[in-house]
Amino acid sequence: MPFVSLLFVCSLLLIPHLFGFVMAQNQKPDTGRGGSIGVILDLGSRVGKEMKTAMEMAVEDLQRSKSSSVQLLVQMRDSHGDPLQAGSQAIDLFTDEIIALVAVPTWPEAAFVAQLATRSQIPLVSLSAPAPGPPSYPFVLHVSNNYLLEMQAIAAMIASYGWRRVNFIYDLHSGDVILASLTEALTAVGSEIDQRSVFPELKSLSESPENDIKEELQRLKASQTRVFVVHTASMALGSLIFREAKKMGMMEQGYVWIVTDSLSSLLESMNSSTISSMQGVLGVRSFFSETHETRAFSLRFQRRFLMEYPEEECGKPSIHGLRAYDTIKLLAQSMQKSTETRRNHGSTLSPKYETQTIWNLTIFEEGPTLLAEIISTESRGLSGEIMFRNTEVQGLGVVEIVNVFGKSYIEKGFWRPELGFWRDGERNSSSMHVLGQVTFPGPSYVTPKGWAEPSDGKKMRIGVPIKKGFKQFVEIKHYNASSRNETEVIGFAIDVFEEVVKRLPYALPYEFVPFNGSYDELVDQVYVKDIDAAVGDITILMNRSEYVDFSQPFAESGISMLVKLKPNNSKKAWMFMRPFTKNMWLVTGAIFIYTGIAVWFLEHKVNPDFRGPFKKQMATLLWFSFSTLFFAHRERLRSNYARVVLIVWLFVVLILTSSYTASLSSMLTVQKLEPAVTSKQQLLRSGASVGCERDSFVSSYMKEVLQFDQHNIKPYQWEDEFSQTLSNETIMAAFLEVPYLRLLLSEKNCKGFTTVGPTYKTGGFGFVFPRGSPLVADISKGILEISESGEMLRLENKWLPMTQCSSSSTNIKNEDRLSLASFWGLFLITGGISTFILLSFHMHRYLMGKTDEGARERNLWKHILMVARHLDAQHGKVMVMELTQGGTSDLEANEDARTHANTSNRSDSGNLEANEDARTHDNISNRSDSGNLEANEDARTQDNISNSSYSGNLANHPVVPPSSPVN
């Protein structure tokens, strides 16, 4: 009873509003103050109901507003979700004096209506998202975001989790438009659509639509892809899909479901049973900020909506209702501006024109002007700021990410093309992890891998090549056991694949299928999906990667040239030159000569062995330098400076001679081999035959890249064929991939062959999968894992052992010779010390030359004193005089009572020394250059007094006959 009373009171309150709205619809507007607006909606859908209620509220708010003088007449039409019905209703409206039209939110309906609006020049405001590409209809304005932005956000989520394939479920009405946008966005991130499922209108399905949906979901479930993207314009169809998916176990752990804005924007409007079946679903939707005005409108809307549609559980408006409300307000604002402009010019809006078109459509003469007013109008509505760029609204470009959980959903964060994912207070990132923990179906917090093995129990058919040579990689063995043929596949590539499969976090049933054909044909079998994958020594090539996917390479590869070795009998006469390189010989000779010059410069003034004519001095210089090689130099050095230079040089000579002797001995005793062919150009010039592996891409590579003639290329299969044909020179070289060369250069064959020339890089050996296969990422990750764990090395040692003999596969011609790099330190030491000694010697001479001038002034006194001492000695007196001049000279006297007296006076720069030879003579010599004055006296025969003159030597004086000895 209280409920009936409440309902009665509410009805009384709504009567004036309903009466005013009906009156507004049944009367003609004043064309000078407003106009008639046509609206086409699917009034049976949730979106259509929301838009109808929101538009009615907008008209009522305008009528009550004092700031608006526009009177609007809204003519509602129901399309029933049928594009043909929508077109019929549009024709009816266009003949009924409307000046603007608001269209339905599904693109097929809007597309046909857009053509009619363009013909009639009536502005059409479409609540549907614009189609990709440039605008096709100039009179159509879109207030919804482009589908591409929404699909880019979904693709970013898929790329963040590493999912390579998705299944796309969509309805027939809007799916074709959104399919192009989703395909473009997925391609940009390296993913693709695996399976597509198209549903017609719900009413177009059979009497039991659940069976049709179940049958289609069963088909999708049988595939390996577990990521589903759902886009349906009908909330009823979307709800039914998720309820059936839950019944079929497709909302369990391991599955991923993503819904577009068409469903995620209506999550608050869905009933509890639908929300329960959508647990763990991710959604993207247009973002709008909730303000005080939005919350106030939402409260008003809920009361009115639930009153009109009591069958609905939730009355909260979605973004569609807000946009409908804003659109009516926008049209009213634009019409008011247009009316004021024409009133100033004395004219009014005229909805009719004389010219008639097909279907009796009238052309709105003022349509272009009103369109321009709408585009130029900027307003702030409940759904956000409305500002047009050309014919599309310039939105925020922000997509909101939501996650269904519990009784509703959780707002996880946002996405923007230039920023990626982010949430309030957090940094942006290209990874979904920045949004926090996401709940997936199950519910589960573990990120699904996005695919699973087929639920029908079928095994993957993996093709393996049938090889006749190099079976260490792949070998197929056949056994007859118990009257049943059994096949075993072994080899390095097989062991690597099986080891990777063991490390996958899921079971992967498979079986090997032998294939007899070329490698290109084997790859083609994967492309046409006759087999599910291919395993073997298959080289990763660019042209193959265009239509299949390769895993991470498990073996490095490249193409090298194998040639025969022959004895090197040339240039034996000059073998003695080979221990040193050319630069080494040149620098050694230069340092020999430099050392000889340094010694000569230090010795030629004090050592008579380094004096004489110029030719003699040059011969002595060269002889002394090179005789040190054998330590046979006979010249004695007088200068300590030269002795230091010679000591260092003899140490260098010892090192050089020892190294030369050891290197030459090695060259003379070890037999040297050299390649029979040294370069590819030599083969091309001579037109020699070359070999390669049969059924390999190397043959075409040699022809197209290396420029060999086809008739010179000889294909072989067995390892022995290559060694035999190279030995007997049937072919002069063999071009093989590096892993095959490693096997061929085994201890059995390598002693007569080597590799020369560069290695032409290739992509390596990898496993082949169909384009977009989700297995590629897991297999590649497994290959990296076994490589880092050391398991790959163990398998290589098992199947591809590296022997010591393989070290001969180097270029013998580039043998080790003693180069300057090994001895530059020695040369630097001896050269540096020689240079330092020369500089020190010159500095010493320069400093000593400063004292010569003072020494010349003291020479006269020295001469006089010596004569006086000689005369005194004849009378039996010994005089010792000391003369000090300027505090810089000393006079020392020594007397020999038996024979003679020698007097020596030392100046500032030297000493006066007296030496006596009792038997022969006394020589007194004073040299100012060196700072010494020497005097020698012969008591028996003569006294020679020599004094250096202005040039620094004492002049000779007459000999005074000695007197009788003094007793």
Short mmCIF file of N, CA, C and O in Angstrom, two decimals, residues 798-902:
data_model
loop_
_atom_site.label_atom_id
_atom_site.label_comp_id
_atom_site.label_asym_id
_atom_site.label_seq_id
_atom_site.Cartn_x
_atom_site.Cartn_y
_atom_site.Cartn_z
N LYS A 798 78.41 -33.05 -27.38
CA LYS A 798 77.94 -34.40 -27.67
C LYS A 798 77.88 -34.66 -29.17
O LYS A 798 78.32 -35.72 -29.64
N TRP A 799 77.35 -33.71 -29.92
CA TRP A 799 77.13 -33.92 -31.35
C TRP A 799 78.15 -33.23 -32.24
O TRP A 799 78.43 -33.70 -33.34
N LEU A 800 78.70 -32.13 -31.78
CA LEU A 800 79.63 -31.35 -32.61
C LEU A 800 80.92 -31.13 -31.84
O LEU A 800 81.25 -29.99 -31.47
N PRO A 801 81.69 -32.16 -31.56
CA PRO A 801 82.90 -32.00 -30.74
C PRO A 801 83.94 -31.14 -31.43
O PRO A 801 84.17 -31.27 -32.63
N MET A 802 84.59 -30.29 -30.67
CA MET A 802 85.66 -29.43 -31.16
C MET A 802 86.98 -30.11 -30.87
O MET A 802 87.36 -30.29 -29.71
N THR A 803 87.70 -30.55 -31.93
CA THR A 803 88.98 -31.23 -31.77
C THR A 803 90.12 -30.25 -31.95
O THR A 803 89.96 -29.16 -32.50
N GLN A 804 91.31 -30.67 -31.49
CA GLN A 804 92.49 -29.83 -31.64
C GLN A 804 92.84 -29.64 -33.10
O GLN A 804 93.39 -28.62 -33.50
N CYS A 805 92.49 -30.64 -33.90
CA CYS A 805 92.80 -30.54 -35.32
C CYS A 805 92.03 -29.42 -35.98
O CYS A 805 92.45 -28.89 -36.99
N SER A 806 90.91 -29.06 -35.38
CA SER A 806 90.11 -27.99 -35.97
C SER A 806 90.83 -26.66 -35.92
O SER A 806 90.47 -25.73 -36.62
N SER A 807 91.86 -26.58 -35.09
CA SER A 807 92.60 -25.32 -35.02
C SER A 807 93.40 -25.05 -36.27
O SER A 807 93.88 -23.95 -36.48
N SER A 808 93.56 -26.06 -37.13
CA SER A 808 94.28 -25.84 -38.38
C SER A 808 93.47 -25.07 -39.38
O SER A 808 93.96 -24.68 -40.41
N SER A 809 92.22 -24.85 -39.08
CA SER A 809 91.37 -24.12 -40.01
C SER A 809 91.58 -22.64 -39.88
O SER A 809 90.69 -21.85 -39.74
N THR A 810 92.83 -22.26 -39.89
CA THR A 810 93.20 -20.85 -39.89
C THR A 810 94.00 -20.58 -41.13
O THR A 810 94.46 -21.49 -41.82
N ASN A 811 94.21 -19.36 -41.41
CA ASN A 811 94.95 -18.98 -42.60
C ASN A 811 96.43 -19.12 -42.33
O ASN A 811 97.04 -18.30 -41.65
N ILE A 812 97.05 -20.18 -42.89
CA ILE A 812 98.46 -20.49 -42.63
C ILE A 812 99.37 -19.40 -43.17
O ILE A 812 100.45 -19.14 -42.65
N LYS A 813 98.92 -18.74 -44.21
CA LYS A 813 99.79 -17.75 -44.83
C LYS A 813 100.08 -16.60 -43.88
O LYS A 813 101.13 -15.96 -43.94
N ASN A 814 99.18 -16.35 -42.99
CA ASN A 814 99.38 -15.27 -42.03
C ASN A 814 100.10 -15.81 -40.79
O ASN A 814 99.58 -15.75 -39.69
N GLU A 815 101.29 -16.42 -41.00
CA GLU A 815 102.05 -16.98 -39.89
C GLU A 815 102.61 -15.87 -39.03
O GLU A 815 102.73 -14.72 -39.45
N ASP A 816 102.98 -16.23 -37.79
CA ASP A 816 103.49 -15.23 -36.86
C ASP A 816 104.91 -14.84 -37.24
O ASP A 816 105.82 -15.66 -37.33
N ARG A 817 105.12 -13.57 -37.48
CA ARG A 817 106.44 -13.00 -37.74
C ARG A 817 106.69 -11.93 -36.70
O ARG A 817 105.77 -11.30 -36.20
N LEU A 818 108.00 -11.75 -36.39
CA LEU A 818 108.36 -10.77 -35.38
C LEU A 818 108.12 -9.37 -35.94
O LEU A 818 108.74 -8.98 -36.94
N SER A 819 107.25 -8.63 -35.30
CA SER A 819 106.88 -7.32 -35.79
C SER A 819 107.34 -6.25 -34.80
O SER A 819 107.84 -6.53 -33.71
N LEU A 820 107.18 -5.03 -35.22
CA LEU A 820 107.58 -3.90 -34.41
C LEU A 820 106.78 -3.84 -33.11
O LEU A 820 107.27 -3.31 -32.10
N ALA A 821 105.55 -4.41 -33.14
CA ALA A 821 104.72 -4.36 -31.94
C ALA A 821 105.35 -5.11 -30.77
O ALA A 821 105.06 -4.82 -29.61
N SER A 822 106.23 -6.09 -31.06
CA SER A 822 106.85 -6.88 -30.00
C SER A 822 108.10 -6.23 -29.42
O SER A 822 108.56 -6.63 -28.34
N PHE A 823 108.69 -5.25 -30.13
CA PHE A 823 109.99 -4.72 -29.70
C PHE A 823 110.02 -3.20 -29.58
O PHE A 823 111.08 -2.63 -29.32
N TRP A 824 108.88 -2.55 -29.79
CA TRP A 824 108.94 -1.09 -29.75
C TRP A 824 109.36 -0.57 -28.37
O TRP A 824 109.94 0.51 -28.26
N GLY A 825 109.10 -1.35 -27.33
CA GLY A 825 109.53 -0.93 -26.00
C GLY A 825 111.04 -0.89 -25.88
O GLY A 825 111.61 0.06 -25.29
N LEU A 826 111.73 -1.93 -26.41
CA LEU A 826 113.20 -1.94 -26.39
C LEU A 826 113.78 -0.78 -27.18
O LEU A 826 114.73 -0.10 -26.73
N PHE A 827 113.22 -0.56 -28.39
CA PHE A 827 113.72 0.53 -29.21
C PHE A 827 113.49 1.88 -28.54
O PHE A 827 114.31 2.79 -28.66
N LEU A 828 112.40 1.99 -27.85
CA LEU A 828 112.11 3.25 -27.15
C LEU A 828 113.13 3.48 -26.02
O LEU A 828 113.61 4.61 -25.81
N ILE A 829 113.50 2.41 -25.32
CA ILE A 829 114.47 2.55 -24.22
C ILE A 829 115.84 2.96 -24.74
O ILE A 829 116.45 3.92 -24.25
N THR A 830 116.36 2.22 -25.72
CA THR A 830 117.73 2.53 -26.19
C THR A 830 117.78 3.87 -26.90
O THR A 830 118.72 4.65 -26.72
N GLY A 831 116.75 4.20 -27.68
CA GLY A 831 116.73 5.51 -28.34
C GLY A 831 116.59 6.64 -27.35
O GLY A 831 117.23 7.69 -27.48
N GLY A 832 115.76 6.43 -26.33
CA GLY A 832 115.57 7.47 -25.34
C GLY A 832 116.81 7.73 -24.51
O GLY A 832 117.17 8.89 -24.22
N ILE A 833 117.50 6.64 -24.11
CA ILE A 833 118.72 6.82 -23.31
C ILE A 833 119.82 7.47 -24.13
O ILE A 833 120.55 8.35 -23.63
N SER A 834 119.98 7.09 -25.39
CA SER A 834 121.01 7.71 -26.24
C SER A 834 120.74 9.19 -26.40
O SER A 834 121.66 10.02 -26.33
N THR A 835 119.47 9.54 -26.63
CA THR A 835 119.13 10.95 -26.78
C THR A 835 119.38 11.71 -25.47
O THR A 835 119.91 12.84 -25.48
N PHE A 836 119.05 11.12 -24.35
CA PHE A 836 119.26 11.78 -23.05
C PHE A 836 120.75 12.01 -22.78
O PHE A 836 121.15 13.07 -22.30
N ILE A 837 121.58 11.02 -23.11
CA ILE A 837 123.03 11.16 -22.88
C ILE A 837 123.60 12.27 -23.76
O ILE A 837 124.43 13.07 -23.31
N LEU A 838 123.16 12.35 -25.02
CA LEU A 838 123.65 13.41 -25.91
C LEU A 838 123.27 14.78 -25.38
O LEU A 838 124.08 15.72 -25.38
N LEU A 839 122.04 14.92 -24.92
CA LEU A 839 121.61 16.20 -24.38
C LEU A 839 122.40 16.57 -23.12
O LEU A 839 122.77 17.73 -22.90
N SER A 840 122.66 15.58 -22.26
CA SER A 840 123.44 15.84 -21.05
C SER A 840 124.86 16.26 -21.37
O SER A 840 125.43 17.17 -20.74
N PHE A 841 125.47 15.62 -22.36
CA PHE A 841 126.84 15.96 -22.77
C PHE A 841 126.92 17.40 -23.28
O PHE A 841 127.82 18.16 -22.93
N HIS A 842 125.96 17.78 -24.11
CA HIS A 842 125.95 19.14 -24.64
C HIS A 842 125.72 20.15 -23.53
O HIS A 842 126.34 21.23 -23.52
N MET A 843 124.90 19.84 -22.58
CA MET A 843 124.64 20.76 -21.48
C MET A 843 125.91 20.95 -20.63
O MET A 843 126.23 22.05 -20.19
N HIS A 844 126.65 19.86 -20.43
CA HIS A 844 127.89 19.94 -19.65
C HIS A 844 128.92 20.84 -20.34
O HIS A 844 129.57 21.68 -19.72
N ARG A 845 129.08 20.67 -21.63
CA ARG A 845 130.03 21.49 -22.39
C ARG A 845 129.62 22.96 -22.36
O ARG A 845 130.47 23.85 -22.28
N TYR A 846 128.32 23.19 -22.42
CA TYR A 846 127.85 24.58 -22.40
C TYR A 846 128.18 25.26 -21.06
O TYR A 846 128.65 26.38 -21.00
N LEU A 847 127.95 24.53 -19.97
CA LEU A 847 128.22 25.09 -18.65
C LEU A 847 129.72 25.29 -18.42
O LEU A 847 130.15 26.28 -17.79
N MET A 848 130.55 24.39 -18.90
CA MET A 848 131.99 24.52 -18.73
C MET A 848 132.56 25.67 -19.55
O MET A 848 133.56 26.29 -19.18
N GLY A 849 131.93 25.97 -20.68
CA GLY A 849 132.42 27.08 -21.50
C GLY A 849 132.25 28.42 -20.84
O GLY A 849 132.93 29.39 -21.17
N LYS A 850 131.37 28.55 -19.85
CA LYS A 850 131.16 29.82 -19.15
C LYS A 850 132.39 30.22 -18.31
O LYS A 850 132.57 31.37 -17.96
N THR A 851 133.22 29.25 -17.93
CA THR A 851 134.37 29.54 -17.05
C THR A 851 135.66 29.83 -17.81
O THR A 851 136.70 30.09 -17.21
N ASP A 852 135.65 29.76 -19.14
CA ASP A 852 136.88 29.94 -19.93
C ASP A 852 137.46 31.35 -19.81
O ASP A 852 138.67 31.56 -19.75
N GLU A 853 136.62 32.38 -19.77
CA GLU A 853 137.10 33.76 -19.76
C GLU A 853 137.90 34.08 -18.50
O GLU A 853 138.96 34.68 -18.54
N GLY A 854 137.45 33.64 -17.34
CA GLY A 854 138.21 33.87 -16.09
C GLY A 854 139.51 33.10 -16.05
O GLY A 854 140.49 33.53 -15.47
N ALA A 855 139.52 31.92 -16.68
CA ALA A 855 140.74 31.11 -16.68
C ALA A 855 141.86 31.77 -17.47
O ALA A 855 143.03 31.69 -17.11
N ARG A 856 141.54 32.48 -18.57
CA ARG A 856 142.58 33.12 -19.38
C ARG A 856 143.28 34.24 -18.61
O ARG A 856 144.48 34.48 -18.77
N GLU A 857 142.60 34.97 -17.77
CA GLU A 857 143.20 36.06 -17.01
C GLU A 857 144.20 35.55 -15.97
O GLU A 857 145.10 36.27 -15.55
N ARG A 858 144.00 34.32 -15.51
CA ARG A 858 144.90 33.80 -14.50
C ARG A 858 146.10 33.04 -15.07
O ARG A 858 147.00 32.64 -14.34
N ASN A 859 146.14 32.82 -16.36
CA ASN A 859 147.24 32.03 -16.95
C ASN A 859 148.61 32.73 -16.84
O ASN A 859 149.64 32.09 -16.66
N LEU A 860 148.69 34.11 -16.96
CA LEU A 860 149.96 34.83 -16.91
C LEU A 860 150.62 34.67 -15.54
O LEU A 860 151.81 34.44 -15.42
N TRP A 861 149.87 34.85 -14.48
CA TRP A 861 150.40 34.69 -13.14
C TRP A 861 150.91 33.27 -12.94
O TRP A 861 151.94 33.07 -12.30
N LYS A 862 150.22 32.30 -13.47
CA LYS A 862 150.67 30.92 -13.32
C LYS A 862 152.04 30.72 -13.99
O LYS A 862 152.93 30.05 -13.46
N HIS A 863 152.23 31.35 -15.13
CA HIS A 863 153.51 31.20 -15.85
C HIS A 863 154.67 31.85 -15.07
O HIS A 863 155.75 31.27 -14.94
N ILE A 864 154.42 33.02 -14.55
CA ILE A 864 155.47 33.72 -13.80
C ILE A 864 155.86 32.92 -12.55
O ILE A 864 157.05 32.76 -12.21
N LEU A 865 154.91 32.41 -11.84
CA LEU A 865 155.19 31.65 -10.63
C LEU A 865 155.98 30.38 -10.93
O LEU A 865 156.89 30.01 -10.18
N MET A 866 155.70 29.75 -12.01
CA MET A 866 156.41 28.51 -12.35
C MET A 866 157.88 28.79 -12.69
O MET A 866 158.77 28.03 -12.32
N VAL A 867 158.11 29.89 -13.40
CA VAL A 867 159.51 30.24 -13.73
C VAL A 867 160.30 30.55 -12.45
O VAL A 867 161.46 30.16 -12.28
N ALA A 868 159.65 31.30 -11.55
CA ALA A 868 160.33 31.65 -10.30
C ALA A 868 160.67 30.41 -9.49
O ALA A 868 161.75 30.31 -8.91
N ARG A 869 159.77 29.50 -9.42
CA ARG A 869 160.03 28.26 -8.69
C ARG A 869 161.18 27.49 -9.32
O ARG A 869 161.98 26.87 -8.63
N HIS A 870 161.30 27.53 -10.63
CA HIS A 870 162.38 26.80 -11.31
C HIS A 870 163.76 27.41 -11.00
O HIS A 870 164.73 26.70 -10.79
N LEU A 871 163.79 28.73 -10.96
CA LEU A 871 165.06 29.39 -10.65
C LEU A 871 165.48 29.13 -9.20
O LEU A 871 166.65 28.94 -8.89
N ASP A 872 164.51 29.15 -8.30
CA ASP A 872 164.83 28.90 -6.91
C ASP A 872 165.31 27.47 -6.70
O ASP A 872 166.15 27.21 -5.84
N ALA A 873 164.82 26.59 -7.50
CA ALA A 873 165.24 25.19 -7.36
C ALA A 873 166.71 25.03 -7.70
O ALA A 873 167.39 24.14 -7.19
N GLN A 874 167.27 25.90 -8.63
CA GLN A 874 168.67 25.78 -9.01
C GLN A 874 169.61 26.20 -7.86
O GLN A 874 170.75 25.82 -7.81
N HIS A 875 169.19 27.06 -6.99
CA HIS A 875 170.01 27.50 -5.87
C HIS A 875 169.73 26.70 -4.61
O HIS A 875 170.15 27.08 -3.54
N GLY A 876 169.01 25.65 -4.73
CA GLY A 876 168.81 24.76 -3.58
C GLY A 876 167.72 25.19 -2.65
O GLY A 876 167.72 24.78 -1.49
N LYS A 877 166.89 26.10 -3.12
CA LYS A 877 165.79 26.55 -2.29
C LYS A 877 164.46 25.99 -2.83
O LYS A 877 164.27 25.89 -4.02
N VAL A 878 163.64 25.73 -1.91
CA VAL A 878 162.28 25.26 -2.29
C VAL A 878 161.27 26.28 -1.79
O VAL A 878 161.28 26.63 -0.61
N MET A 879 160.53 26.76 -2.71
CA MET A 879 159.53 27.79 -2.36
C MET A 879 158.11 27.24 -2.64
O MET A 879 157.86 26.62 -3.65
N VAL A 880 157.39 27.57 -1.68
CA VAL A 880 155.98 27.18 -1.85
C VAL A 880 155.13 28.44 -1.70
O VAL A 880 155.20 29.09 -0.67
N MET A 881 154.51 28.79 -2.71
CA MET A 881 153.70 30.01 -2.71
C MET A 881 152.22 29.66 -3.00
O MET A 881 151.93 28.81 -3.83
N GLU A 882 151.46 30.39 -2.26
CA GLU A 882 150.02 30.21 -2.48
C GLU A 882 149.44 31.57 -2.86
O GLU A 882 149.66 32.54 -2.15
N LEU A 883 148.83 31.63 -3.95
CA LEU A 883 148.25 32.87 -4.45
C LEU A 883 146.75 32.68 -4.61
O LEU A 883 146.31 31.76 -5.32
N THR A 884 146.11 33.51 -3.88
CA THR A 884 144.63 33.43 -3.98
C THR A 884 144.11 34.71 -4.63
O THR A 884 144.37 35.79 -4.12
N GLN A 885 143.47 34.65 -5.75
CA GLN A 885 142.96 35.82 -6.48
C GLN A 885 141.44 35.73 -6.56
O GLN A 885 140.90 34.81 -7.18
N GLY A 886 140.78 36.74 -5.87
CA GLY A 886 139.31 36.80 -5.91
C GLY A 886 138.64 35.66 -5.18
O GLY A 886 137.45 35.41 -5.39
N GLY A 887 139.46 34.93 -4.35
CA GLY A 887 138.83 33.81 -3.63
C GLY A 887 138.43 32.66 -4.52
O GLY A 887 137.64 31.84 -4.13
N THR A 888 139.06 32.56 -5.78
CA THR A 888 138.61 31.54 -6.73
C THR A 888 139.67 30.60 -7.16
O THR A 888 139.41 29.67 -7.90
N SER A 889 141.06 30.85 -6.79
CA SER A 889 142.12 29.96 -7.27
C SER A 889 143.02 29.55 -6.11
O SER A 889 143.15 30.25 -5.13
N ASP A 890 143.66 28.40 -6.27
CA ASP A 890 144.60 27.87 -5.27
C ASP A 890 145.90 27.51 -5.96
O ASP A 890 145.91 27.06 -7.11
N LEU A 891 147.01 27.68 -5.19
CA LEU A 891 148.33 27.30 -5.71
C LEU A 891 148.90 26.24 -4.80
O LEU A 891 148.97 26.45 -3.60
N GLU A 892 149.22 25.15 -5.39
CA GLU A 892 149.79 24.05 -4.61
C GLU A 892 151.21 23.78 -5.13
O GLU A 892 151.47 23.77 -6.34
N ALA A 893 152.08 23.58 -4.18
CA ALA A 893 153.49 23.33 -4.56
C ALA A 893 153.97 22.06 -3.89
O ALA A 893 153.71 21.84 -2.73
N ASN A 894 154.65 21.31 -4.61
CA ASN A 894 155.28 20.08 -4.11
C ASN A 894 156.75 20.08 -4.55
O ASN A 894 157.07 20.43 -5.69
N GLU A 895 157.60 19.72 -3.64
CA GLU A 895 159.06 19.75 -3.91
C GLU A 895 159.66 18.37 -3.77
O GLU A 895 159.38 17.68 -2.83
N ASP A 896 160.45 18.06 -4.76
CA ASP A 896 161.22 16.82 -4.69
C ASP A 896 162.69 17.25 -4.52
O ASP A 896 163.27 17.86 -5.42
N ALA A 897 163.23 16.96 -3.37
CA ALA A 897 164.59 17.45 -3.06
C ALA A 897 165.63 16.86 -3.98
O ALA A 897 166.69 17.40 -4.16
N ARG A 898 165.33 15.67 -4.53
CA ARG A 898 166.34 15.02 -5.35
C ARG A 898 166.36 15.54 -6.78
O ARG A 898 167.41 15.65 -7.36
N THR A 899 165.23 15.79 -7.33
CA THR A 899 165.20 15.95 -8.78
C THR A 899 164.63 17.28 -9.26
O THR A 899 165.29 18.03 -9.95
N HIS A 900 163.41 17.61 -8.87
CA HIS A 900 162.76 18.74 -9.56
C HIS A 900 161.61 19.25 -8.70
O HIS A 900 161.25 18.65 -7.69
N ALA A 901 161.01 20.34 -9.17
CA ALA A 901 159.83 20.92 -8.50
C ALA A 901 158.76 21.14 -9.56
O ALA A 901 159.05 21.63 -10.63
N ASN A 902 157.64 20.74 -9.19
CA ASN A 902 156.50 20.92 -10.13
C ASN A 902 155.47 21.82 -9.45
O ASN A 902 155.16 21.65 -8.29
#
